[in-house]
PDB file of C-alpha atoms in Angstrom:
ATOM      1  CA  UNK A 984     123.346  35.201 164.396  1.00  0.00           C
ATOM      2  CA  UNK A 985     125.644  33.571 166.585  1.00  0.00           C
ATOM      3  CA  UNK A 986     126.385  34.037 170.478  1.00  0.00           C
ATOM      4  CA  UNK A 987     129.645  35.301 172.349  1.00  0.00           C
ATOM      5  CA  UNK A 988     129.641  31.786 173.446  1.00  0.00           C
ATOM      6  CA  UNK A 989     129.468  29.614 170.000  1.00  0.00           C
ATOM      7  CA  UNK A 990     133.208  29.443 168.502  1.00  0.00           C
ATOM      8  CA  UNK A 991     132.585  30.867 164.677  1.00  0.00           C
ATOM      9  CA  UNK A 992     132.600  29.009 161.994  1.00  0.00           C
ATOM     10  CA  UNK A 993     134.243  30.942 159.476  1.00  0.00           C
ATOM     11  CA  UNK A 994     138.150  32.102 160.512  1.00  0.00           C
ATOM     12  CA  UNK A 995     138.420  35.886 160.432  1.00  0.00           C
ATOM     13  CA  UNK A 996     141.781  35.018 158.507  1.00  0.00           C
ATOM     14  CA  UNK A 997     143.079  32.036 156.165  1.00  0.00           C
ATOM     15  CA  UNK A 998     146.417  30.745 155.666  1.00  0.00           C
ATOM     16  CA  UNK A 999     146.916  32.471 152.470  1.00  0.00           C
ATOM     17  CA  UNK A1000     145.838  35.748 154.078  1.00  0.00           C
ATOM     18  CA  UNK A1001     148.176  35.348 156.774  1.00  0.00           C
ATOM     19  CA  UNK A1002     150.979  34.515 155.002  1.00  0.00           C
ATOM     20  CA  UNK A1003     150.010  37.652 151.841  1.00  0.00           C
ATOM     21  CA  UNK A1004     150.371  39.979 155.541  1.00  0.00           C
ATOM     22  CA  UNK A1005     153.479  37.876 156.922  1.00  0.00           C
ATOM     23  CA  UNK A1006     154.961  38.824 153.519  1.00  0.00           C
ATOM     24  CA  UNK A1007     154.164  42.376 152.957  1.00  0.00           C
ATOM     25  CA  UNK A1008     155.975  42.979 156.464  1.00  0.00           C
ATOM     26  CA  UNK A1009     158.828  40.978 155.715  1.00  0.00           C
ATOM     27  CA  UNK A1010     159.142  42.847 151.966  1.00  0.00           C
ATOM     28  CA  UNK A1011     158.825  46.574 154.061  1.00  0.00           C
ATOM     29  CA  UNK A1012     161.808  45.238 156.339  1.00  0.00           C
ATOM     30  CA  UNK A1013     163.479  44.088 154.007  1.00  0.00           C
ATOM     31  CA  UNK A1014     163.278  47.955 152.037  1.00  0.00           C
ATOM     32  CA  UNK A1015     164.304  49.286 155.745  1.00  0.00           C
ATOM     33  CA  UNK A1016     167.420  46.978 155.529  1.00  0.00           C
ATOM     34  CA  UNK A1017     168.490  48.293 152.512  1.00  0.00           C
ATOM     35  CA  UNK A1018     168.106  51.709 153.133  1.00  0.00           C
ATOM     36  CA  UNK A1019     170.448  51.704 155.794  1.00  0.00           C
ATOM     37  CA  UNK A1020     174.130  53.119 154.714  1.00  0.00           C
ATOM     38  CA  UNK A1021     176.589  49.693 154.881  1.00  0.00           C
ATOM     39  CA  UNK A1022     178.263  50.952 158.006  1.00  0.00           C
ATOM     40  CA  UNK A1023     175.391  52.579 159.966  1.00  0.00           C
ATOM     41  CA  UNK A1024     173.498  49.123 159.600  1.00  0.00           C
ATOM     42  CA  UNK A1025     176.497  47.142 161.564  1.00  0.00           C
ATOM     43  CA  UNK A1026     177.031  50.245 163.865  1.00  0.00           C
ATOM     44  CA  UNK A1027     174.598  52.373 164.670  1.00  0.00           C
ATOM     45  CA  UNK A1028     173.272  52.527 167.917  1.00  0.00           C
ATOM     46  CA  UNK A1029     170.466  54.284 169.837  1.00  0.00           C
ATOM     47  CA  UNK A1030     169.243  54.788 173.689  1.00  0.00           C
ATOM     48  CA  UNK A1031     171.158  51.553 173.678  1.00  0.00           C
ATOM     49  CA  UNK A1032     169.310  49.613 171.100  1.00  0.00           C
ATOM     50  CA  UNK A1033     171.376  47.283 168.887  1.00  0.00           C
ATOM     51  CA  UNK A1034     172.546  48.063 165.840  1.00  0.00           C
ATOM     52  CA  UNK A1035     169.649  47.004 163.113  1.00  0.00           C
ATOM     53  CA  UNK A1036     172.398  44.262 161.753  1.00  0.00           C
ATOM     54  CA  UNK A1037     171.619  42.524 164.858  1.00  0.00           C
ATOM     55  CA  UNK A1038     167.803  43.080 164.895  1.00  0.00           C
ATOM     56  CA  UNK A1039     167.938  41.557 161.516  1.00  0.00           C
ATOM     57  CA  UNK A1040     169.972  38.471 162.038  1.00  0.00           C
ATOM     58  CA  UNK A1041     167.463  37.939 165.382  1.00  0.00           C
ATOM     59  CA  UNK A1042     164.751  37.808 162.670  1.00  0.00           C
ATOM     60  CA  UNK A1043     166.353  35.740 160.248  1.00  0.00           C
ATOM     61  CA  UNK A1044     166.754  33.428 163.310  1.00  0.00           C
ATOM     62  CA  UNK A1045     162.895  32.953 164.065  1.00  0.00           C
ATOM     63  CA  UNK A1046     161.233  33.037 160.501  1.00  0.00           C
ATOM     64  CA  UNK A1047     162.128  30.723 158.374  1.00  0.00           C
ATOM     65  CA  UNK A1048     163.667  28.232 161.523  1.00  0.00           C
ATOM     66  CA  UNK A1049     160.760  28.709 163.223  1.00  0.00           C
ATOM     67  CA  UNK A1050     158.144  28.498 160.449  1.00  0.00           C
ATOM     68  CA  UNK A1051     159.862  25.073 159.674  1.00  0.00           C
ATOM     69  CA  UNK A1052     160.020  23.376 163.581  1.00  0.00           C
ATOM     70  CA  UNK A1053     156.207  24.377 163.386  1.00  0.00           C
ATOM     71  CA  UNK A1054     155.588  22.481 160.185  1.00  0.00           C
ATOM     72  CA  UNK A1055     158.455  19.451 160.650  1.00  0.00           C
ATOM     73  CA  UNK A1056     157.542  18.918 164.518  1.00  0.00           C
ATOM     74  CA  UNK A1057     161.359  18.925 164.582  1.00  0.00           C
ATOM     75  CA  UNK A1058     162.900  20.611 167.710  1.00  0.00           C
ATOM     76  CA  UNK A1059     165.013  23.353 166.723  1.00  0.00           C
ATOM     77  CA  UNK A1060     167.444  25.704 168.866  1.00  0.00           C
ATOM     78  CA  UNK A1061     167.291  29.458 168.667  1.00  0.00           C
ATOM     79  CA  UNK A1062     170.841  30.723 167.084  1.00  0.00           C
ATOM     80  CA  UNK A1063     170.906  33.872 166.907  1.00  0.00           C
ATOM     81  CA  UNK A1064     174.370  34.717 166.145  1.00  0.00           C
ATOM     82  CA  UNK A1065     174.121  35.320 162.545  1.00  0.00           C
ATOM     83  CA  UNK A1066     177.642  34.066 161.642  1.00  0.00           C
ATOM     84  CA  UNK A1067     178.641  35.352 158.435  1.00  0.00           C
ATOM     85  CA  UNK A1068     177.082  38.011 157.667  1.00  0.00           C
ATOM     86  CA  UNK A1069     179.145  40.683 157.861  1.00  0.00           C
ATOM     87  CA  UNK A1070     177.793  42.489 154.475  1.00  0.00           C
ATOM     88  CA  UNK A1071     174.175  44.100 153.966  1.00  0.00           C
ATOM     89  CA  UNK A1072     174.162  41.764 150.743  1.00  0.00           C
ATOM     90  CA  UNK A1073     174.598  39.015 152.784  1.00  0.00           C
ATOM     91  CA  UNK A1074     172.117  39.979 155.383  1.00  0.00           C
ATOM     92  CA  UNK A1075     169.563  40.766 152.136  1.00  0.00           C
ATOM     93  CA  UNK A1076     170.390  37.298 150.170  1.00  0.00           C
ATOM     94  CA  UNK A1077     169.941  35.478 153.637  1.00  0.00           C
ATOM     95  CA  UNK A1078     166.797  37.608 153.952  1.00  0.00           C
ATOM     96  CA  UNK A1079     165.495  36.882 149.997  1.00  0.00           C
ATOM     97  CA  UNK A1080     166.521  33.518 151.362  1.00  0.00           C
ATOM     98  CA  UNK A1081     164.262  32.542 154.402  1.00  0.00           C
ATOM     99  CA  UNK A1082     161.224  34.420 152.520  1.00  0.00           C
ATOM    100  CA  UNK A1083     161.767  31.543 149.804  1.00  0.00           C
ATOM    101  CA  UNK A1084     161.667  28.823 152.553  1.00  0.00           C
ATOM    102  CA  UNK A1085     158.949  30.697 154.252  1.00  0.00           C
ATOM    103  CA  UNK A1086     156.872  30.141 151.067  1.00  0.00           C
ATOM    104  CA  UNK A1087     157.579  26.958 150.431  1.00  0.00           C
ATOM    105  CA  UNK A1088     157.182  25.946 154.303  1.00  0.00           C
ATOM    106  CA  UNK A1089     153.582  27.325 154.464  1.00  0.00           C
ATOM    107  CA  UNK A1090     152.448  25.190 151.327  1.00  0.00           C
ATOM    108  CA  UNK A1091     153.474  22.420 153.664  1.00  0.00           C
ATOM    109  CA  UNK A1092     151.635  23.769 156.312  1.00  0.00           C
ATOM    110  CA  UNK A1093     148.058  22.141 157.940  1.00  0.00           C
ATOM    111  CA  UNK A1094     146.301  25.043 159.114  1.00  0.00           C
ATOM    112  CA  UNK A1095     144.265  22.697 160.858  1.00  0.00           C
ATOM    113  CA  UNK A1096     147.744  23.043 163.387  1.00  0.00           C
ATOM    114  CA  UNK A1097     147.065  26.882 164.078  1.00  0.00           C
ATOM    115  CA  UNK A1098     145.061  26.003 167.494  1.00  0.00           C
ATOM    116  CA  UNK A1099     147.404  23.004 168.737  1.00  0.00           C
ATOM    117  CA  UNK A1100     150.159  24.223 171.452  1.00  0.00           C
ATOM    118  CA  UNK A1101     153.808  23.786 170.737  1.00  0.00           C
ATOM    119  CA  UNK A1102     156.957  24.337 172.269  1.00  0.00           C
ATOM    120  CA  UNK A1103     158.932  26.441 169.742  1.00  0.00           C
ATOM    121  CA  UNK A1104     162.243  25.984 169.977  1.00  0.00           C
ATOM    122  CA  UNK A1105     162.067  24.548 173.441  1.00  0.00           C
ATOM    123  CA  UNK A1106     161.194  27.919 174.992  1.00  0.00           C
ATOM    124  CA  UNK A1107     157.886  29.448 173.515  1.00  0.00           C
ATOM    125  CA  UNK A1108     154.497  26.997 174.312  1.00  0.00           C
ATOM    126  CA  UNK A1109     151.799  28.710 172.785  1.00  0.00           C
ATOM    127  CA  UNK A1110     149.064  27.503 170.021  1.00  0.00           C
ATOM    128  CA  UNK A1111     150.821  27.782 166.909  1.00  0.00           C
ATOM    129  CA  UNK A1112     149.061  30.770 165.329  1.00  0.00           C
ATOM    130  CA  UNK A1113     150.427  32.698 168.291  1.00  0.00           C
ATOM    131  CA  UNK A1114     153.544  31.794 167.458  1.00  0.00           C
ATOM    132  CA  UNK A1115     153.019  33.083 164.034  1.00  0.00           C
ATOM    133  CA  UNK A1116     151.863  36.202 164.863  1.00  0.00           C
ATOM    134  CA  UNK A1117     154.489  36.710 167.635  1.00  0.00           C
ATOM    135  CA  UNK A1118     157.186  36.128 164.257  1.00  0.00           C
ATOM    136  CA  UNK A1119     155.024  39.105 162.695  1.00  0.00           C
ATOM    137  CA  UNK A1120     154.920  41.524 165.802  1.00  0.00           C
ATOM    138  CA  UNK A1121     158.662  40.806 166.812  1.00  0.00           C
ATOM    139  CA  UNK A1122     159.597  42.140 163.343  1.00  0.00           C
ATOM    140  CA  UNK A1123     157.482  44.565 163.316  1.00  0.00           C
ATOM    141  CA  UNK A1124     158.625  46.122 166.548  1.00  0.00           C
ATOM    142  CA  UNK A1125     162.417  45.797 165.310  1.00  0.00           C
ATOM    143  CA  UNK A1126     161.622  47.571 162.410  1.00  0.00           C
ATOM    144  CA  UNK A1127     160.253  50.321 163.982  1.00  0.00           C
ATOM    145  CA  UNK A1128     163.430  50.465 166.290  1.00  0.00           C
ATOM    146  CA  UNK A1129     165.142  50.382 163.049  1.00  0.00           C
ATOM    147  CA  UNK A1130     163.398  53.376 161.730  1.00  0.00           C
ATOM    148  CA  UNK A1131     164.428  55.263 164.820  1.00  0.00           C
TER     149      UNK A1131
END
């Protein structure tokens, strides 16, 4: 048995695990996107909470971006705007999308990276698996707006 103060050995989580979760979340918001009638996902709005269009294109804006600054080391900015897409196909093939590049980013991905700090996109310094798991939580938490 090991002390509180020895680091562990063994990670309570791999990559692969990680990204199996990251996925499962992305493919339940992606069944909350398309549940959402065409004009309620553009419109619809809440005790002032954006309309889930919006949440959606902030997501797409993180992920995939984000996922590849973290394994490229190149700088990206945060855009948010989510020109053209107007559609819920759009916003679902842009979603189908970034969970493509998400998959192929991670198998380009040296977990050996989760504990180093970086600056994502210029605003976020944090050890990289916090960054991960902030992409995870952030959607999570706009999902659950998007429920309400």
């Amino acid at each position: 048995m090991t002390s509180a103060t020895q680091p562990a050995t063994v990670p309570v989580i791999n990559a692969a695990a990680l990204l199996h979760h990251w996925q499962g979340h992305r493919a339940l918001t992606r069944r909350v996107i398309e549940a959402f009638p065409e004009n309620e996902l553009f419109t619809f709005s809440i005790g002032g909470m954006r309309p889930f269009a919006l949440m959606a294109t902030e997501l797409l804006a993180i992920a995939a971006p984000g996922l590849k600054e973290l394994v490229t080391g190149n700088a990206m900015s945060l855009d948010e705007k989510g020109e053209g897409l107007t559609t819920k196909a759009l916003i679902l093939a842009a979603w189908d999308e970034a969970t493509a590049q998400i998959n192929s980013l991670w198998q380009q991905f040296n977990e050996a990276r989760f504990q180093e700090t970086h600056n994502l996109f210029g605003q976020y310094a944090f050890p990289v698996y916090e960054n991960i798991l902030y992409f995870i939580d952030n959607e999570i938490h706009h999902r659950g707006q998007g429920y309400v």
